[in-house]
Amino acid sequence: MNNPTTHTRCGIGYDTHRLVEGLPLVLAGCALPAPRGPIAHSDGDVLCHAIVDALLGAAALGDIGRHFPDNDPQWKNTPGLTFLEHTRRLIANAGWSIGNIDSVVVLDEPKLAPHMDEIIRRIAFALGIDPSKVSVKAKTSEGVTPNLATAHAVALVERTSI
Ligand code: MG
C-alpha cells in the first residue's frame, strides 16, 4: 500500500507602481485614505498583483502579464481582488491548493495597521482560504521612495498524491 505523498512548491511575487497626487490608493480592494495613488492600467493594487505572481510562480503557471495582459481591454481597471479570484481557479485547475501566503507592503502613507484585518480578510475571501493562511506586513521606505507603492509576496501551494 502506498502512503500519500504531499508535494509542496513555493513562489515569489513582486509589484510596484508609481504614486501621484489625487489618485485613489487601493490595497486588497480597500480604498485607503492616502494623498497619492498609483498610475496603472488596472487599479494598481500592488499587494494583489504580487500575490497573484507568487501563486502563479508556485504552480509554474507563468506570470500576471501572461494571464492578464495590460494591453487587453478586458483587464482595464480590473480590481486586484478579481485577479486573485481568477488565479484561485487557475491554481485549483492545475491540481494545487494554497498552503499559505506571506507578504510585505512598502508604503510611506498611510499607516496600514488600522486596515490590516480588513486587507487580510479580503485576500483570504478572494482566494477561498482561511485568514490564518494569509500574512501581510507593512514597512515604510523611510522616506526614500515616497512616490512608490511596492509589495513582495511568497506563496506555498501543495497537493497530495497516492
Ligand atoms: Mg501591478
Coordinates of N, CA and C and ligand atoms in Angstrom, one line a residue:
M1 N 0.8 -1.2 0.0 CA 0.0 0.0 0.0 C 0.9 1.2 0.0
N2 N 0.6 2.2 -0.9 CA 1.4 3.4 -1.0 C 0.9 4.4 0.0
N3 N 1.8 5.1 0.7 CA 1.4 6.2 1.5 C 1.2 7.4 0.7
P4 N 0.2 8.3 1.1 CA 0.1 9.5 0.4 C 1.3 10.4 0.5
T5 N 1.7 11.1 -0.6 CA 2.8 12.0 -0.6 C 2.3 13.4 -0.8
T6 N 2.7 14.3 0.1 CA 2.4 15.7 -0.1 C 3.5 16.4 -0.9
H7 N 3.1 17.1 -2.0 CA 4.1 17.8 -2.7 C 3.9 19.3 -2.4
T8 N 4.9 20.0 -2.2 CA 4.8 21.5 -2.0 C 5.7 22.2 -2.9
R9 N 5.3 23.4 -3.3 CA 6.0 24.3 -4.2 C 5.9 25.7 -3.6
C10 N 6.9 26.5 -3.7 CA 6.8 27.9 -3.3 C 7.0 28.8 -4.5
G11 N 6.5 30.0 -4.4 CA 6.6 31.0 -5.4 C 6.8 32.4 -4.8
I12 N 7.4 33.3 -5.6 CA 7.7 34.7 -5.2 C 7.0 35.6 -6.2
G13 N 6.6 36.7 -5.6 CA 5.9 37.8 -6.5 C 6.3 39.2 -6.0
Y14 N 6.3 40.1 -6.9 CA 6.7 41.5 -6.6 C 5.9 42.4 -7.5
D15 N 5.6 43.6 -7.0 CA 5.0 44.6 -7.9 C 5.2 46.0 -7.3
T16 N 5.3 46.9 -8.2 CA 5.5 48.3 -7.7 C 4.8 49.2 -8.7
H17 N 4.2 50.3 -8.2 CA 3.5 51.3 -9.0 C 3.9 52.7 -8.5
R18 N 4.0 53.6 -9.4 CA 4.4 55.0 -9.1 C 3.1 55.7 -8.6
L19 N 3.3 56.5 -7.6 CA 2.1 57.2 -7.0 C 2.1 58.7 -7.4
V20 N 0.9 59.2 -7.7 CA 0.8 60.6 -8.0 C -0.3 61.2 -7.1
E21 N -0.3 62.5 -6.9 CA -1.3 63.2 -6.2 C -2.7 63.0 -6.8
G22 N -3.7 62.8 -5.9 CA -5.0 62.9 -6.3 C -5.7 61.6 -6.9
L23 N -4.9 60.5 -7.0 CA -5.5 59.3 -7.4 C -5.8 58.4 -6.2
P24 N -6.8 57.5 -6.3 CA -7.1 56.7 -5.2 C -6.1 55.6 -5.0
L25 N -5.9 55.2 -3.7 CA -4.9 54.1 -3.4 C -5.7 52.9 -2.9
V26 N -5.6 51.8 -3.5 CA -6.4 50.6 -3.2 C -5.4 49.5 -2.9
L27 N -5.6 48.8 -1.8 CA -4.8 47.6 -1.4 C -5.8 46.5 -1.0
A28 N -5.8 45.4 -1.7 CA -6.7 44.3 -1.4 C -8.1 44.8 -1.4
G29 N -8.4 45.7 -2.4 CA -9.8 46.2 -2.5 C -10.2 47.2 -1.5
C30 N -9.3 47.6 -0.6 CA -9.6 48.6 0.4 C -9.2 49.9 -0.1
A31 N -10.1 50.9 -0.2 CA -9.7 52.2 -0.6 C -9.1 52.9 0.7
L32 N -7.9 53.3 0.6 CA -7.2 53.8 1.8 C -7.1 55.4 1.7
P33 N -7.2 56.0 2.9 CA -7.1 57.5 2.9 C -5.6 57.9 2.7
A34 N -5.3 58.2 1.5 CA -3.9 58.5 1.1 C -3.8 59.7 0.2
P35 N -2.7 60.4 0.3 CA -2.5 61.6 -0.5 C -2.2 61.3 -2.0
R36 N -1.7 60.1 -2.2 CA -1.3 59.7 -3.6 C -1.8 58.3 -3.9
G37 N -2.0 58.1 -5.2 CA -2.4 56.8 -5.6 C -1.6 56.4 -6.9
P38 N -1.8 55.1 -7.3 CA -0.9 54.6 -8.4 C -1.4 54.9 -9.8
I39 N -0.5 55.1 -10.7 CA -0.7 55.1 -12.1 C -0.7 53.7 -12.6
A40 N -1.8 53.2 -13.2 CA -1.8 51.8 -13.6 C -2.9 51.6 -14.6
H41 N -2.7 50.5 -15.4 CA -3.8 50.0 -16.3 C -5.0 49.5 -15.6
S42 N -4.7 48.8 -14.5 CA -5.8 48.3 -13.6 C -5.9 49.2 -12.4
D43 N -6.3 48.7 -11.3 CA -6.5 49.6 -10.1 C -5.1 49.7 -9.4
G44 N -4.1 49.2 -9.9 CA -2.7 49.4 -9.3 C -2.6 48.8 -7.9
D45 N -3.3 47.7 -7.7 CA -3.3 47.1 -6.3 C -2.1 46.2 -6.2
V46 N -1.0 46.8 -5.7 CA 0.3 46.1 -5.8 C 0.3 44.8 -4.9
L47 N -0.5 44.8 -3.8 CA -0.5 43.7 -3.0 C -1.1 42.5 -3.7
C48 N -2.3 42.7 -4.3 CA -2.9 41.6 -5.0 C -2.1 41.2 -6.2
H49 N -1.4 42.1 -6.9 CA -0.6 41.7 -8.0 C 0.6 40.9 -7.6
A50 N 1.2 41.2 -6.5 CA 2.4 40.5 -6.0 C 1.9 39.1 -5.6
I51 N 0.8 39.0 -5.0 CA 0.3 37.6 -4.5 C -0.1 36.8 -5.7
V52 N -0.7 37.4 -6.7 CA -1.0 36.6 -8.0 C 0.3 36.0 -8.5
D53 N 1.3 36.8 -8.7 CA 2.6 36.3 -9.2 C 3.2 35.2 -8.3
A54 N 3.1 35.4 -7.0 CA 3.6 34.4 -6.1 C 2.9 33.0 -6.3
L55 N 1.6 33.1 -6.4 CA 0.8 31.9 -6.6 C 1.1 31.2 -8.0
L56 N 1.1 32.1 -9.0 CA 1.3 31.5 -10.4 C 2.7 30.9 -10.4
G57 N 3.7 31.6 -9.8 CA 5.0 31.1 -9.7 C 5.1 29.8 -9.0
A58 N 4.4 29.6 -7.9 CA 4.5 28.4 -7.1 C 4.0 27.2 -8.0
A59 N 3.0 27.5 -8.8 CA 2.4 26.4 -9.6 C 3.0 26.4 -11.0
A60 N 4.1 27.2 -11.2 CA 4.8 27.2 -12.5 C 3.8 27.5 -13.7
L61 N 2.9 28.5 -13.5 CA 1.9 28.8 -14.5 C 2.2 30.1 -15.2
G62 N 3.4 30.6 -15.1 CA 3.7 31.9 -15.8 C 3.6 33.0 -14.8
D63 N 3.2 34.2 -15.4 CA 3.1 35.4 -14.5 C 1.8 36.2 -14.9
I64 N 1.6 37.2 -14.1 CA 0.4 38.0 -14.2 C 0.2 38.6 -15.6
G65 N 1.3 39.0 -16.3 CA 1.2 39.5 -17.6 C 0.8 38.5 -18.7
R66 N 1.1 37.2 -18.4 CA 0.6 36.2 -19.3 C -0.9 36.0 -19.3
H67 N -1.4 36.0 -18.0 CA -2.8 35.7 -17.8 C -3.7 36.9 -17.9
F68 N -3.2 38.1 -17.6 CA -4.0 39.3 -17.5 C -3.2 40.4 -18.2
P69 N -2.9 40.3 -19.6 CA -2.1 41.3 -20.2 C -2.6 42.7 -20.1
D70 N -1.7 43.6 -19.9 CA -2.2 45.0 -19.6 C -2.5 45.7 -20.9
N71 N -2.3 45.1 -22.1 CA -2.8 45.7 -23.4 C -4.1 45.1 -23.8
D72 N -4.7 44.3 -22.9 CA -6.0 43.7 -23.2 C -7.1 44.5 -22.6
P73 N -8.0 45.1 -23.4 CA -9.1 45.9 -22.8 C -9.9 45.2 -21.7
Q74 N -10.0 43.9 -21.8 CA -10.8 43.1 -20.9 C -10.3 43.3 -19.5
W75 N -9.0 43.6 -19.3 CA -8.5 43.7 -17.9 C -8.3 45.2 -17.5
K76 N -8.7 46.1 -18.3 CA -8.5 47.5 -17.9 C -9.4 47.9 -16.7
N77 N -8.8 48.5 -15.7 CA -9.5 48.9 -14.5 C -10.0 47.7 -13.7
T78 N -9.5 46.5 -14.0 CA -9.9 45.3 -13.2 C -9.4 45.4 -11.8
P79 N -10.3 45.2 -10.8 CA -9.8 45.2 -9.4 C -8.8 44.1 -9.1
G80 N -7.9 44.4 -8.3 CA -6.9 43.4 -7.9 C -7.5 42.1 -7.3
L81 N -8.6 42.3 -6.6 CA -9.2 41.1 -6.0 C -9.8 40.2 -7.1
T82 N -10.2 40.7 -8.2 CA -10.7 39.9 -9.3 C -9.6 39.1 -9.9
F83 N -8.4 39.7 -10.0 CA -7.2 38.9 -10.4 C -7.0 37.7 -9.4
L84 N -7.1 38.0 -8.2 CA -6.9 36.9 -7.2 C -8.0 35.8 -7.4
E85 N -9.2 36.2 -7.6 CA -10.2 35.2 -7.8 C -10.0 34.3 -9.1
H86 N -9.5 34.9 -10.2 CA -9.1 34.2 -11.3 C -8.0 33.2 -11.1
T87 N -7.0 33.8 -10.3 CA -5.8 33.0 -10.0 C -6.2 31.8 -9.2
R88 N -7.1 32.0 -8.2 CA -7.6 30.8 -7.4 C -8.0 29.7 -8.3
R89 N -8.8 30.0 -9.4 CA -9.2 29.0 -10.3 C -8.1 28.3 -11.1
L90 N -7.2 29.2 -11.5 CA -6.0 28.6 -12.3 C -5.2 27.6 -11.4
I91 N -5.0 28.0 -10.2 CA -4.3 27.1 -9.2 C -5.0 25.8 -9.0
A92 N -6.3 26.0 -8.7 CA -7.1 24.8 -8.5 C -7.2 23.9 -9.7
N93 N -7.4 24.5 -10.9 CA -7.5 23.7 -12.1 C -6.2 22.9 -12.4
A94 N -5.1 23.4 -11.9 CA -3.8 22.7 -12.0 C -3.6 21.7 -10.9
G95 N -4.5 21.5 -10.0 CA -4.5 20.5 -9.0 C -3.8 20.9 -7.7
W96 N -3.6 22.2 -7.5 CA -2.9 22.7 -6.3 C -3.9 23.3 -5.4
S97 N -3.6 23.2 -4.1 CA -4.3 24.0 -3.1 C -3.3 25.0 -2.4
I98 N -3.8 26.0 -1.9 CA -3.0 27.1 -1.3 C -2.6 26.7 0.1
G99 N -1.3 26.7 0.4 CA -0.9 26.4 1.7 C -0.9 27.7 2.6
N100 N -0.1 28.7 2.2 CA -0.1 29.9 2.9 C 0.5 31.0 2.0
I101 N 0.2 32.3 2.4 CA 0.7 33.5 1.7 C 1.4 34.3 2.8
D102 N 2.6 34.8 2.4 CA 3.2 35.9 3.3 C 3.6 37.0 2.3
S103 N 3.5 38.2 2.9 CA 3.7 39.4 2.0 C 4.2 40.6 2.8
V104 N 4.8 41.5 2.1 CA 5.3 42.8 2.7 C 4.9 43.9 1.8
V105 N 4.2 44.9 2.3 CA 3.9 46.1 1.6 C 4.9 47.2 2.0
V106 N 5.5 47.9 1.0 CA 6.4 49.0 1.3 C 5.7 50.3 0.9
L107 N 5.3 51.1 1.8 CA 4.4 52.3 1.5 C 4.6 53.3 2.7
D108 N 4.8 54.5 2.3 CA 5.1 55.5 3.3 C 3.8 56.1 4.0
E109 N 2.8 56.2 3.1 CA 1.5 56.7 3.6 C 0.3 56.0 3.0
P110 N -0.7 55.7 3.7 CA -0.9 55.9 5.1 C -0.4 54.7 5.9
K111 N -0.4 54.8 7.2 CA -0.1 53.6 8.0 C -1.2 52.5 7.7
L112 N -0.8 51.3 7.6 CA -1.7 50.2 7.3 C -2.3 49.5 8.4
A113 N -1.7 49.7 9.6 CA -2.2 48.9 10.8 C -3.7 49.0 11.0
P114 N -4.4 50.1 10.9 CA -5.8 50.2 11.1 C -6.6 49.4 10.1
H115 N -6.0 49.1 8.9 CA -6.7 48.5 7.8 C -6.3 47.0 7.6
M116 N -5.4 46.6 8.4 CA -4.8 45.3 8.1 C -5.7 44.1 8.3
D117 N -6.6 44.1 9.3 CA -7.5 43.0 9.4 C -8.4 42.9 8.2
E118 N -8.9 44.0 7.7 CA -9.8 44.0 6.5 C -9.0 43.6 5.3
I119 N -7.8 44.1 5.1 CA -7.0 43.7 4.0 C -6.8 42.1 4.0
I120 N -6.5 41.6 5.1 CA -6.2 40.1 5.2 C -7.5 39.4 4.9
R121 N -8.6 39.9 5.5 CA -9.9 39.2 5.3 C -10.3 39.2 3.8
R122 N -10.1 40.3 3.1 CA -10.5 40.3 1.7 C -9.6 39.4 0.8
I123 N -8.3 39.4 1.1 CA -7.5 38.5 0.3 C -7.9 37.0 0.6
A124 N -8.1 36.6 1.8 CA -8.5 35.3 2.1 C -9.8 34.9 1.5
F125 N -10.7 35.8 1.5 CA -12.1 35.5 0.9 C -11.9 35.3 -0.6
A126 N -11.1 36.2 -1.3 CA -11.0 36.1 -2.7 C -10.3 34.8 -3.1
L127 N -9.4 34.3 -2.2 CA -8.7 33.0 -2.5 C -9.4 31.8 -2.0
G128 N -10.5 32.0 -1.2 CA -11.2 30.9 -0.6 C -10.4 30.1 0.4
I129 N -9.6 30.8 1.2 CA -8.8 30.2 2.2 C -9.1 30.9 3.6
D130 N -8.6 30.2 4.6 CA -8.8 30.8 6.0 C -7.9 32.0 6.1
P131 N -8.3 33.1 6.8 CA -7.4 34.2 7.0 C -6.2 33.9 7.8
S132 N -6.2 32.8 8.5 CA -4.9 32.4 9.2 C -3.8 32.0 8.3
K133 N -4.2 31.8 7.0 CA -3.2 31.4 6.0 C -2.6 32.6 5.3
V134 N -3.1 33.8 5.6 CA -2.6 35.0 4.9 C -1.9 35.9 5.9
S135 N -0.7 36.3 5.5 CA 0.1 37.3 6.3 C 0.4 38.5 5.5
V136 N 0.2 39.7 6.0 CA 0.6 40.9 5.3 C 1.3 41.8 6.3
K137 N 2.5 42.2 6.0 CA 3.3 43.0 6.9 C 3.5 44.4 6.2
A138 N 3.7 45.4 7.0 CA 3.8 46.8 6.4 C 5.1 47.4 6.8
K139 N 5.8 48.0 5.8 CA 7.0 48.7 6.1 C 6.9 50.1 5.4
T140 N 7.7 51.0 5.8 CA 7.8 52.2 5.1 C 9.2 52.2 4.4
S141 N 9.3 53.1 3.4 CA 10.7 53.3 2.8 C 11.6 54.2 3.5
E142 N 11.1 54.6 4.7 CA 11.9 55.6 5.5 C 12.0 56.9 4.7
G143 N 11.0 57.2 3.8 CA 11.1 58.5 3.1 C 11.9 58.4 1.8
V144 N 12.5 57.3 1.5 CA 13.4 57.2 0.4 C 12.6 57.1 -0.9
T145 N 11.5 56.4 -0.9 CA 10.6 56.3 -2.1 C 9.2 56.6 -1.8
P146 N 8.9 57.9 -1.4 CA 7.5 58.2 -1.0 C 6.5 58.1 -2.2
N147 N 7.0 58.1 -3.4 CA 6.1 58.1 -4.5 C 6.0 56.7 -5.2
L148 N 6.3 55.7 -4.3 CA 6.1 54.3 -4.8 C 5.3 53.5 -3.8
A149 N 4.4 52.6 -4.4 CA 3.8 51.6 -3.6 C 4.4 50.3 -4.1
T150 N 4.9 49.5 -3.2 CA 5.6 48.2 -3.6 C 5.1 47.1 -2.7
A151 N 5.0 45.9 -3.3 CA 4.7 44.7 -2.5 C 5.5 43.5 -2.9
H152 N 5.9 42.7 -1.9 CA 6.6 41.5 -2.1 C 5.7 40.4 -1.5
A153 N 5.7 39.2 -2.2 CA 4.9 38.1 -1.6 C 5.5 36.8 -1.9
V154 N 5.3 35.9 -1.0 CA 5.6 34.5 -1.3 C 4.4 33.6 -1.0
A155 N 4.3 32.5 -1.8 CA 3.1 31.7 -1.6 C 3.6 30.2 -1.6
L156 N 2.9 29.4 -0.9 CA 3.2 28.0 -0.9 C 1.9 27.3 -1.4
V157 N 2.1 26.4 -2.4 CA 1.0 25.5 -2.8 C 1.3 24.1 -2.6
E158 N 0.3 23.2 -2.5 CA 0.5 21.8 -2.2 C -0.5 20.9 -2.8
R159 N -0.1 19.7 -3.0 CA -1.1 18.7 -3.4 C -0.6 17.3 -2.9
T160 N -1.6 16.4 -2.7 CA -1.3 15.1 -2.2 C -1.5 14.1 -3.3
S161 N -0.6 13.2 -3.5 CA -0.8 12.1 -4.4 C -0.7 10.8 -3.7
I162 N -1.4 9.8 -4.2 CA -1.4 8.5 -3.5 C -0.5 7.5 -4.3
Ligands
MG1 MG 0.7 45.9 -10.8

